[in-house]
Coordinates of C-alpha atoms and ligand atoms in Angstrom, one line a residue:
X1 CA 12.5 -4.6 9.0
X2 CA 15.4 -3.0 7.2
X3 CA 15.3 0.8 6.7
X4 CA 17.9 3.2 5.5
X5 CA 18.1 6.7 7.0
X6 CA 20.4 9.7 6.4
X7 CA 20.7 10.1 10.1
X8 CA 20.0 7.9 13.1
X9 CA 20.3 9.6 16.5
X10 CA 20.7 7.3 19.6
X11 CA 19.3 9.1 22.6
X12 CA 16.4 11.6 22.7
X13 CA 17.7 13.9 25.4
X14 CA 18.2 17.6 24.7
X15 CA 21.3 16.8 22.7
X16 CA 19.7 14.0 20.6
X17 CA 16.2 15.3 20.0
X18 CA 17.5 18.7 19.0
X19 CA 20.0 17.1 16.6
X20 CA 17.2 15.0 15.1
X21 CA 15.0 18.1 14.6
X22 CA 17.7 20.1 13.1
X23 CA 18.7 17.2 10.8
X24 CA 15.1 16.8 9.7
X25 CA 14.8 20.6 9.1
X26 CA 17.8 20.3 6.8
X27 CA 16.0 17.7 4.7
X28 CA 17.7 14.6 6.1
X29 CA 15.7 11.4 6.6
X30 CA 16.0 11.0 10.3
X31 CA 15.3 8.4 13.0
X32 CA 15.8 8.7 16.7
X33 CA 16.1 5.7 19.1
X34 CA 15.4 6.2 22.8
X35 CA 14.9 3.8 25.6
X36 CA 13.4 6.1 28.3
X37 CA 10.0 5.0 29.6
X38 CA 7.8 7.4 31.6
X39 CA 5.8 6.5 34.7
X40 CA 3.1 4.9 32.4
X41 CA 5.7 2.6 30.8
X42 CA 5.4 4.4 27.5
X43 CA 8.2 6.0 25.6
X44 CA 9.0 9.5 27.1
X45 CA 11.2 11.5 24.8
X46 CA 13.4 14.2 26.2
X47 CA 16.0 12.2 28.2
X48 CA 17.3 13.1 31.7
X49 CA 16.6 16.8 31.2
X50 CA 12.8 16.5 30.6
X51 CA 12.1 13.4 32.6
X52 CA 14.3 13.6 35.7
X53 CA 16.5 16.6 35.4
X54 CA 16.2 20.3 34.4
X55 CA 12.4 20.5 33.9
X56 CA 11.1 18.6 36.9
X57 CA 13.7 20.1 39.2
X58 CA 12.7 23.6 38.1
X59 CA 9.0 22.7 38.6
X60 CA 9.7 21.6 42.2
X61 CA 12.0 24.6 42.8
X62 CA 9.2 26.9 41.8
X63 CA 6.5 25.3 43.9
X64 CA 8.7 25.1 46.9
X65 CA 9.8 28.7 46.4
X66 CA 6.1 29.7 46.5
X67 CA 5.6 27.8 49.7
X68 CA 8.8 29.2 51.3
X69 CA 7.7 32.8 50.4
X70 CA 4.3 32.1 52.0
X71 CA 5.8 30.8 55.2
X72 CA 8.8 33.2 55.4
X73 CA 8.7 36.2 53.2
X74 CA 5.1 37.4 52.8
X75 CA 4.8 38.9 56.2
X76 CA 7.0 41.8 55.2
X77 CA 4.5 42.7 52.5
X78 CA 1.7 42.7 55.0
X79 CA 0.4 39.4 53.7
X80 CA -0.4 36.5 56.1
X81 CA -2.1 33.2 55.9
X82 CA -3.2 30.9 58.6
X83 CA -1.7 27.4 58.9
X84 CA 0.0 27.1 55.5
X85 CA 0.4 23.5 54.4
X86 CA 1.9 21.6 51.5
X87 CA 0.3 18.7 49.9
X88 CA 3.2 16.6 48.6
X89 CA 1.1 14.5 46.2
X90 CA -0.2 17.6 44.5
X91 CA 3.3 19.2 44.6
X92 CA 4.9 16.1 42.9
X93 CA 1.8 15.6 40.7
X94 CA 2.1 19.1 39.2
X95 CA 5.7 18.3 38.3
X96 CA 4.6 15.1 36.6
X97 CA 2.1 16.9 34.5
X98 CA 4.7 19.4 33.3
X99 CA 7.1 16.5 32.5
X100 CA 4.3 14.8 30.5
X101 CA 3.5 18.0 28.7
X102 CA 7.1 18.4 27.6
X103 CA 7.9 14.8 26.7
X104 CA 4.6 14.7 24.7
X105 CA 5.7 18.0 23.1
X106 CA 8.9 16.3 21.8
X107 CA 6.8 13.5 20.3
X108 CA 4.7 16.2 18.5
X109 CA 7.8 17.9 17.2
X110 CA 9.0 14.6 15.9
X111 CA 5.7 14.0 14.0
X112 CA 5.8 17.6 12.7
X113 CA 9.3 17.1 11.4
X114 CA 8.6 13.5 10.1
X115 CA 11.3 12.0 12.4
X116 CA 10.8 8.3 12.9
X117 CA 11.0 7.4 16.7
X118 CA 12.1 4.0 17.8
X119 CA 11.4 2.9 21.4
X120 CA 14.2 0.7 22.7
X121 CA 17.9 0.4 23.2
X122 CA 20.1 1.2 20.3
X123 CA 23.4 -0.5 19.7
X124 CA 25.8 0.9 17.1
X125 CA 27.1 -1.9 14.8
X126 CA 30.0 -1.7 12.5
X127 CA 29.1 0.0 9.2
X128 CA 26.6 2.5 10.8
X129 CA 23.7 0.1 11.4
X130 CA 21.9 0.3 14.6
X131 CA 20.3 -2.7 16.3
X132 CA 17.2 -1.6 18.3
X133 CA 16.0 -3.8 21.1
X134 CA 12.4 -3.0 22.1
X135 CA 11.3 -3.2 25.7
X136 CA 9.6 -6.6 24.9
X137 CA 13.0 -7.9 23.6
X138 CA 12.1 -7.7 19.9
X139 CA 15.0 -6.7 17.7
X140 CA 15.3 -4.9 14.4
X141 CA 18.2 -3.4 12.6
X142 CA 18.1 0.0 10.9
X143 CA 21.0 1.8 9.1
X144 CA 22.1 5.2 8.1
X145 CA 24.8 7.2 6.4
X146 CA 25.4 9.0 9.7
X147 CA 24.8 8.0 13.4
X148 CA 24.8 10.5 16.2
X149 CA 25.5 9.0 19.6
X150 CA 23.6 11.0 22.3
X151 CA 23.3 8.5 25.1
X152 CA 23.7 11.0 27.9
X153 CA 24.7 10.3 31.5
X154 CA 23.6 8.6 34.7
X155 CA 24.2 9.4 38.4
X156 CA 27.4 8.1 39.9
X157 CA 26.7 5.5 42.6
X158 CA 28.9 5.3 45.7
X159 CA 29.7 1.6 46.3
X160 CA 29.0 2.0 50.1
X161 CA 25.7 4.0 49.5
X162 CA 23.9 2.1 46.8
X163 CA 20.6 3.6 45.5
X164 CA 17.7 1.6 46.9
X165 CA 15.0 4.0 45.6
X166 CA 13.6 4.2 49.2
X167 CA 16.0 5.5 51.7
X168 CA 19.0 6.2 49.5
X169 CA 18.0 8.0 46.3
X170 CA 19.4 9.6 43.2
X171 CA 18.0 12.7 41.5
X172 CA 15.0 10.8 40.1
X173 CA 14.1 9.5 43.6
X174 CA 14.6 12.9 45.2
X175 CA 12.1 14.4 42.7
X176 CA 9.5 11.8 43.7
X177 CA 9.5 11.7 47.5
X178 CA 6.0 11.0 48.9
X179 CA 6.4 13.1 52.0
X180 CA 8.8 15.8 53.3
X181 CA 11.6 13.9 55.1
X182 CA 12.2 15.1 58.6
X183 CA 16.0 14.8 58.1
X184 CA 17.5 14.8 54.5
X185 CA 21.1 14.1 54.0
X186 CA 22.7 15.2 50.7
X187 CA 26.0 14.0 49.5
X188 CA 27.7 16.5 47.2
X189 CA 27.2 20.3 47.2
X190 CA 27.2 20.5 43.4
X191 CA 24.4 21.9 41.3
X192 CA 22.0 19.0 41.8
X193 CA 22.7 18.6 45.5
X194 CA 22.1 22.3 46.1
X195 CA 19.0 22.5 44.0
X196 CA 17.2 19.4 45.3
X197 CA 18.5 20.1 48.9
X198 CA 16.8 23.6 48.6
X199 CA 13.5 22.1 47.4
X200 CA 13.1 19.9 50.5
X201 CA 14.6 22.5 52.9
X202 CA 11.9 25.0 51.8
X203 CA 9.2 22.5 52.6
X204 CA 10.5 22.0 56.1
X205 CA 13.1 19.2 56.0
X206 CA 16.2 19.5 58.1
X207 CA 18.9 19.3 55.3
X208 CA 22.6 18.5 55.8
X209 CA 24.8 18.6 52.8
X210 CA 28.2 16.8 53.0
X211 CA 30.8 17.9 50.5
X212 CA 34.2 16.2 50.3
X213 CA 36.1 19.2 48.9
X214 CA 37.3 21.9 51.3
X215 CA 36.0 24.8 49.2
X216 CA 32.4 25.6 48.5
X217 CA 31.3 25.6 44.9
X218 CA 34.8 25.7 43.5
X219 CA 33.6 25.7 39.9
X220 CA 32.1 29.2 40.5
X221 CA 33.9 32.5 41.0
X222 CA 35.1 32.7 44.6
X223 CA 33.1 35.9 45.5
X224 CA 29.9 34.4 44.2
X225 CA 30.5 31.2 46.1
X226 CA 31.1 33.2 49.3
X227 CA 27.9 35.2 49.0
X228 CA 25.9 32.1 48.1
X229 CA 27.4 30.1 51.1
X230 CA 26.4 33.0 53.4
X231 CA 22.8 33.1 52.1
X232 CA 22.4 29.3 52.2
X233 CA 23.6 29.3 55.8
X234 CA 21.0 32.1 56.7
X235 CA 18.3 29.8 55.2
X236 CA 19.3 27.1 57.6
X237 CA 20.9 24.8 55.0
X238 CA 23.7 23.0 56.7
X239 CA 26.7 22.5 54.4
X240 CA 29.7 20.7 55.8
X241 CA 32.8 21.1 53.7
X242 CA 35.8 18.8 53.7
X243 CA 33.3 16.1 54.8
X244 CA 33.6 12.8 52.9
X245 CA 31.0 10.2 53.3
X246 CA 32.5 6.8 53.9
X247 CA 29.6 4.7 55.0
X248 CA 25.8 4.6 54.8
X249 CA 23.8 1.9 56.6
X250 CA 20.1 1.7 56.2
X251 CA 18.5 0.7 59.5
X252 CA 14.8 0.7 60.3
X253 CA 13.9 3.3 57.7
X254 CA 16.8 5.5 58.7
X255 CA 20.2 5.9 57.2
X256 CA 23.2 6.1 59.5
X257 CA 26.0 8.0 57.8
X258 CA 29.7 8.0 58.7
X259 CA 31.7 10.9 57.3
X260 CA 35.3 12.0 57.8
X261 CA 36.6 15.5 58.1
X262 CA 39.8 17.0 59.4
X263 CA 38.7 16.2 63.0
X264 CA 38.1 12.5 62.3
X265 CA 35.0 10.3 61.8
X266 CA 31.5 11.5 62.6
X267 CA 28.0 10.0 62.6
X268 CA 24.8 11.5 61.2
X269 CA 21.4 9.9 61.1
X270 CA 18.9 10.9 58.3
X271 CA 15.6 9.7 57.1
X272 CA 16.5 10.0 53.4
X273 CA 19.8 10.3 51.7
X274 CA 20.3 11.9 48.3
X275 CA 23.5 10.9 46.7
X276 CA 24.4 13.7 44.2
X277 CA 28.2 13.1 43.7
X278 CA 28.2 13.8 40.0
X279 CA 27.2 12.0 36.8
X280 CA 29.1 9.8 34.4
X281 CA 28.7 9.3 30.6
X282 CA 26.4 6.4 29.9
X283 CA 27.5 4.0 27.1
X284 CA 26.4 0.6 28.5
X285 CA 25.3 -1.6 25.6
X286 CA 25.7 1.3 23.1
X287 CA 28.7 0.0 21.1
X288 CA 29.4 -3.3 19.4
X289 CA 33.0 -4.4 20.1
X290 CA 34.2 -3.7 16.5
X291 CA 32.8 -0.2 15.8
X292 CA 36.1 1.5 16.4
X293 CA 34.5 4.2 18.6
X294 CA 36.8 5.0 21.5
X295 CA 36.0 5.8 25.2
X296 CA 38.4 8.0 27.3
X297 CA 39.6 7.2 30.9
X298 CA 36.3 8.6 32.3
X299 CA 34.2 6.5 30.0
X300 CA 33.2 9.4 27.7
X301 CA 33.0 8.9 23.9
X302 CA 36.1 10.4 22.4
X303 CA 35.4 13.1 19.8
X304 CA 37.3 15.8 18.0
X305 CA 36.4 19.5 18.0
X306 CA 33.7 18.8 15.5
X307 CA 32.1 16.1 17.7
X308 CA 33.3 13.4 15.2
X309 CA 34.4 10.1 16.7
X310 CA 37.0 9.4 14.0
X311 CA 34.8 6.6 12.6
X312 CA 33.3 7.5 9.3
X313 CA 29.8 9.0 9.8
X314 CA 29.7 8.5 13.5
X315 CA 29.4 11.6 15.8
X316 CA 28.7 12.0 19.5
X317 CA 27.2 14.9 21.5
X318 CA 25.9 16.0 24.9
X319 CA 26.7 14.5 28.3
X320 CA 28.3 11.4 26.7
X321 CA 31.3 13.5 25.5
X322 CA 33.8 16.0 27.1
X323 CA 32.6 19.4 28.3
X324 CA 30.1 20.6 30.8
X325 CA 27.1 18.4 31.5
X326 CA 24.5 21.0 30.6
X327 CA 21.4 20.6 28.4
X328 CA 22.1 23.7 26.3
X329 CA 25.7 22.6 25.6
X330 CA 24.3 19.3 24.3
X331 CA 21.6 20.9 22.2
X332 CA 24.0 23.3 20.5
X333 CA 26.3 20.4 19.7
X334 CA 23.3 18.6 18.3
X335 CA 22.5 21.6 16.0
X336 CA 26.2 21.9 15.0
X337 CA 26.6 18.2 14.1
X338 CA 23.4 18.2 12.1
X339 CA 24.6 21.2 10.1
X340 CA 28.1 19.6 9.6
X341 CA 26.4 16.5 8.3
X342 CA 24.3 18.6 5.9
X343 CA 27.5 20.3 4.6
X344 CA 26.8 23.5 6.4
X345 CA 29.0 25.6 8.8
X346 CA 28.0 24.4 12.2
X347 CA 29.4 26.4 15.1
X348 CA 29.7 26.1 18.9
X349 CA 31.5 28.5 21.2
X350 CA 32.5 26.6 24.4
X351 CA 33.9 29.8 25.9
X352 CA 30.5 31.4 26.3
X353 CA 28.4 28.6 27.7
X354 CA 26.3 30.0 30.6
X355 CA 26.0 28.1 33.9
X356 CA 23.0 28.5 36.1
X357 CA 22.2 27.2 39.6
X358 CA 18.5 27.7 40.4
X359 CA 18.9 28.2 44.1
X360 CA 17.7 31.1 46.1
X361 CA 19.5 33.4 45.4
X362 CA 20.1 32.2 41.9
X363 CA 23.7 31.8 40.7
X364 CA 24.8 32.3 37.0
X365 CA 28.0 32.9 35.2
X366 CA 29.7 32.8 31.8
X367 CA 33.3 33.1 30.8
X368 CA 36.4 33.1 33.0
X369 CA 36.5 33.3 36.8
X370 CA 38.9 35.7 38.4
X371 CA 41.1 32.8 39.5
X372 CA 41.2 31.4 35.9
X373 CA 42.4 34.9 34.6
X374 CA 45.0 35.1 37.4
X375 CA 46.3 31.6 36.7
X376 CA 46.5 32.4 33.0
X377 CA 48.3 35.7 33.6
X378 CA 45.7 37.7 31.8
X379 CA 45.5 41.3 33.1
X380 CA 42.0 42.3 34.1
X381 CA 39.8 44.9 35.6
X382 CA 36.9 44.2 38.0
X383 CA 33.5 45.9 38.3
X384 CA 30.9 44.9 40.8
X385 CA 27.4 46.1 41.7
X386 CA 25.2 45.0 44.6
X387 CA 21.5 44.2 44.2
X388 CA 21.0 46.1 47.5
X389 CA 21.3 49.3 45.5
X390 CA 18.9 48.2 42.8
X391 CA 15.4 49.7 43.3
X392 CA 13.6 46.9 41.7
X393 CA 15.4 44.3 43.8
X394 CA 14.5 46.2 47.0
X395 CA 10.9 46.6 45.9
X396 CA 10.8 42.8 45.4
X397 CA 12.4 42.3 48.8
X398 CA 15.1 40.2 47.1
X399 CA 18.0 42.7 47.3
X400 CA 20.7 40.0 47.8
X401 CA 23.9 39.4 45.9
X402 CA 25.8 41.2 43.2
X403 CA 26.9 41.3 39.6
X404 CA 30.7 41.0 39.0
X405 CA 32.3 41.8 35.7
X406 CA 35.8 41.0 34.5
X407 CA 37.2 42.8 31.5
X408 CA 40.6 42.8 29.9
X409 CA 42.8 45.5 31.5
X410 CA 44.0 46.8 28.2
X411 CA 41.3 46.1 25.6
X412 CA 38.3 46.2 28.0
X413 CA 37.0 43.0 26.3
X414 CA 34.4 41.3 28.5
X415 CA 36.0 38.0 29.8
X416 CA 33.7 36.8 32.5
X417 CA 30.5 37.8 34.3
X418 CA 29.5 36.2 37.6
X419 CA 26.2 36.8 39.2
X420 CA 24.4 35.8 42.4
X421 CA 21.0 37.3 43.1
X422 CA 17.4 37.6 42.0
X423 CA 16.6 36.6 38.4
X424 CA 20.2 36.2 37.4
X425 CA 19.3 33.0 35.4
X426 CA 17.8 35.4 32.9
X427 CA 20.3 38.3 33.3
X428 CA 23.2 36.2 32.3
X429 CA 22.0 36.1 28.7
X430 CA 23.0 39.7 28.2
X431 CA 26.6 38.8 29.3
X432 CA 26.6 35.9 26.9
X433 CA 25.5 38.0 23.9
X434 CA 28.1 40.6 24.7
X435 CA 30.9 38.0 25.0
X436 CA 29.7 36.2 21.8
X437 CA 30.0 39.5 19.9
X438 CA 33.4 40.0 21.5
X439 CA 32.0 43.1 23.2
X440 CA 33.6 45.2 25.9
X441 CA 32.5 46.4 29.3
X442 CA 32.1 49.8 27.8
X443 CA 29.7 48.4 25.2
X444 CA 27.4 47.3 28.0
X445 CA 28.0 50.5 29.9
X446 CA 26.7 52.5 27.0
X447 CA 23.6 50.5 26.4
X448 CA 20.3 51.9 27.8
X449 CA 18.8 49.6 30.4
X450 CA 15.2 50.1 31.5
X451 CA 14.5 51.5 35.0
X452 CA 13.7 50.1 37.4
X453 CA 14.8 46.6 36.4
X454 CA 17.2 44.0 37.8
X455 CA 19.2 44.4 34.6
X456 CA 20.4 47.8 35.9
X457 CA 22.8 45.7 38.1
X458 CA 24.5 44.5 34.8
X459 CA 24.7 48.1 33.5
X460 CA 26.1 49.5 36.8
X461 CA 28.7 46.6 37.1
X462 CA 29.9 47.5 33.6
X463 CA 30.2 51.1 34.6
X464 CA 32.0 50.0 37.7
X465 CA 34.7 48.3 35.6
X466 CA 35.7 51.8 34.7
X467 CA 35.1 53.2 38.2
X468 CA 32.1 55.2 37.1
X469 CA 29.1 53.4 38.6
X470 CA 26.5 56.0 39.4
X471 CA 24.7 54.4 42.4
X472 CA 27.6 53.4 44.5
X473 CA 31.0 54.7 45.5
X474 CA 33.8 53.6 43.2
Ligands
FAD1 P1 20.3 12.7 28.4 O1 19.4 13.8 28.8 O2 20.8 11.9 29.6 O3 19.5 11.8 27.4 C1 20.1 10.6 26.9 C2 18.9 9.7 26.5 O4 19.5 8.6 25.8 C3 18.1 9.1 27.6 O5 16.7 9.2 27.3 C4 18.5 7.7 27.6 O6 17.5 6.8 28.1 C5 18.8 7.4 26.2 N1 19.8 6.4 25.9 C6 21.0 6.1 26.5 N2 21.6 5.1 25.9 C7 20.7 4.6 25.0 C8 20.7 3.5 24.0 N3 21.8 2.7 23.9 N4 19.6 3.4 23.3 C9 18.5 4.2 23.4 N5 18.5 5.2 24.2 C10 19.5 5.4 25.0 N6 21.2 21.0 32.8 C11 21.0 22.3 32.5 O7 21.5 22.8 31.5 N7 20.1 23.0 33.2 C12 19.5 22.5 34.4 O8 18.8 23.2 35.0 C13 19.8 21.2 34.7 N8 19.2 20.6 35.8 C14 19.4 19.3 36.1 C15 18.8 18.8 37.2 C16 19.0 17.5 37.5 C17 18.3 16.9 38.7 C18 19.8 16.6 36.7 C19 20.0 15.2 37.0 C20 20.4 17.2 35.5 C21 20.3 18.5 35.2 N9 20.9 19.1 34.1 C22 20.7 20.4 33.9 C23 21.8 18.4 33.3 C24 21.0 17.9 32.0 O9 19.9 17.2 32.4 C25 22.0 17.1 31.1 O10 23.1 17.9 30.8 C26 21.3 16.8 29.8 O11 20.1 16.0 30.0 C27 22.2 16.0 28.9 O12 21.5 15.8 27.7 P2 21.9 14.5 26.8 O13 20.9 14.6 25.6 O14 23.3 14.5 26.5 O15 21.6 13.2 27.6
AMP2 P1 28.7 17.8 40.8 O1 29.8 17.0 40.1 O2 28.7 19.2 40.5 O3 27.4 17.2 40.7 O4 29.1 17.7 42.4 C1 29.3 16.5 43.1 C2 30.0 16.8 44.3 O5 30.1 15.6 45.2 C3 31.5 17.2 44.1 O6 31.7 18.5 44.6 C4 32.3 16.1 44.9 O7 33.4 16.7 45.6 C5 31.3 15.6 45.9 N1 31.6 14.3 46.4 C6 32.0 13.2 45.7 N2 32.1 12.1 46.5 C7 31.8 12.5 47.8 C8 31.7 11.8 49.1 N3 32.0 10.5 49.3 N4 31.3 12.6 50.2 C9 31.0 13.9 50.0 N5 31.1 14.5 48.8 C10 31.4 13.9 47.7

């Protein structure tokens, strides 16, 4: 078959499928090629995010949170239940249903937008054709004026702790355990390690996280990281910093770990090991040798500020290119590229991309950290407000953490907002909107916030920038 499209997208993760939908909305004849197969072997659109990332992890985080509340937090409300148990098959099965609902939803959206899906591996050929190899090995070539590469990322494998899908697992494996491991080892205290470690800890696993770096959560603001570390320790999550895994031997259904820290080598035996040491851009088989598309030293597709590869009509977005590996970052690049292709003014502001970690308490931030401002020599003012003084948080029995706001010392422009506490995954949006509109701390301070809500912590932190918070000493 030979078919000519305006746009072919390779990869149907949150970057690729969103790019395809936006391109179709703009009247472009669009195809999307994706190789991901679901548990039933059929095409499952949505990439890492919908199949083995954002959505299934949040499903398990929510279920495990309910269980943890039942076993640990309900008593204070006067609620008790005898002998609470977790049925892991139902727990994982519910997650699978949600995944299916959403991957099926992307198929429906493709139909509604008249996007042609191709199931198979796409390889970019010179001249903007794409060779599609179906799961049965059948090949066909399609071509387009524009090709958007959105091939995403895959977990990094440690050579001495290779994934076996049984004892040593990646994120996909950790979302599909069939029973609660007695002892779970997690390598890497990044977003994925913390979230999935929390899931199994809440269900009763003894979880030890080994992190090679000496500082906890060094991507976040230091105050937020400190509060989070304290709360995780209270929950019984063991996090060993400056601890580098050097060996992992599977023996009789156990994994014997060797890690090194400042005191030398140590051993630790676990039943399951989750290796979550980061992800790398995935481009295996994506590019014919003569396309002219370049990869950088980390294997990412090289693009300019408009996500263009430098090869006529070839663009790249999402985890496969520079920038944070976040679903919404990829989606916004997808929208922008579709708009640029259609001759419109696409836009993406990398300075206001929010980060969220869905642990308990949640962690969220946008903009610069205090350290980044210091290093850049930018003068700033700080405002903070604790959830302990927020009526709604206390009523919820979740009065942990704070909102911290950083504003320019002279102009008051909001430069960074860092939150740890209840519901901050939602609260961060207000900070993003303010920063996107180049607003000031005073703008936020003058906005009416409903009482009693968690959002009052944002309001009070903004007031605190100017030393006039009402419900705390300044
Ligand atoms: P992907 O989602 O990786 O999709 C790429 C798709 O392209 C895949 O379907 C792949 O099979 C396909 N593909 C690759 N090469 C080819 C080819 N040659 N031909 C055909 N198809 C191909 N981000 C957040 O923002 N919030 C979260 O809460 C969050 N939680 C996460 C939790 C976990 C456990 C993990 C692993 C990740 C999480 N992420 C989260 C990160 C998020 O999943 C990624 O940033 C996002 O999926 C990247 O989107 P993408 O479209 O670039 O790539
Ligand atoms: P992220 O990139 O946010 O997913 O985090 C991955 C984390 O894994 C980083 O903080 C790394 O420092 C950590 N890491 C990488 N290799 C090792 C290792 N061998 N032992 C322990 N931690 C590691």
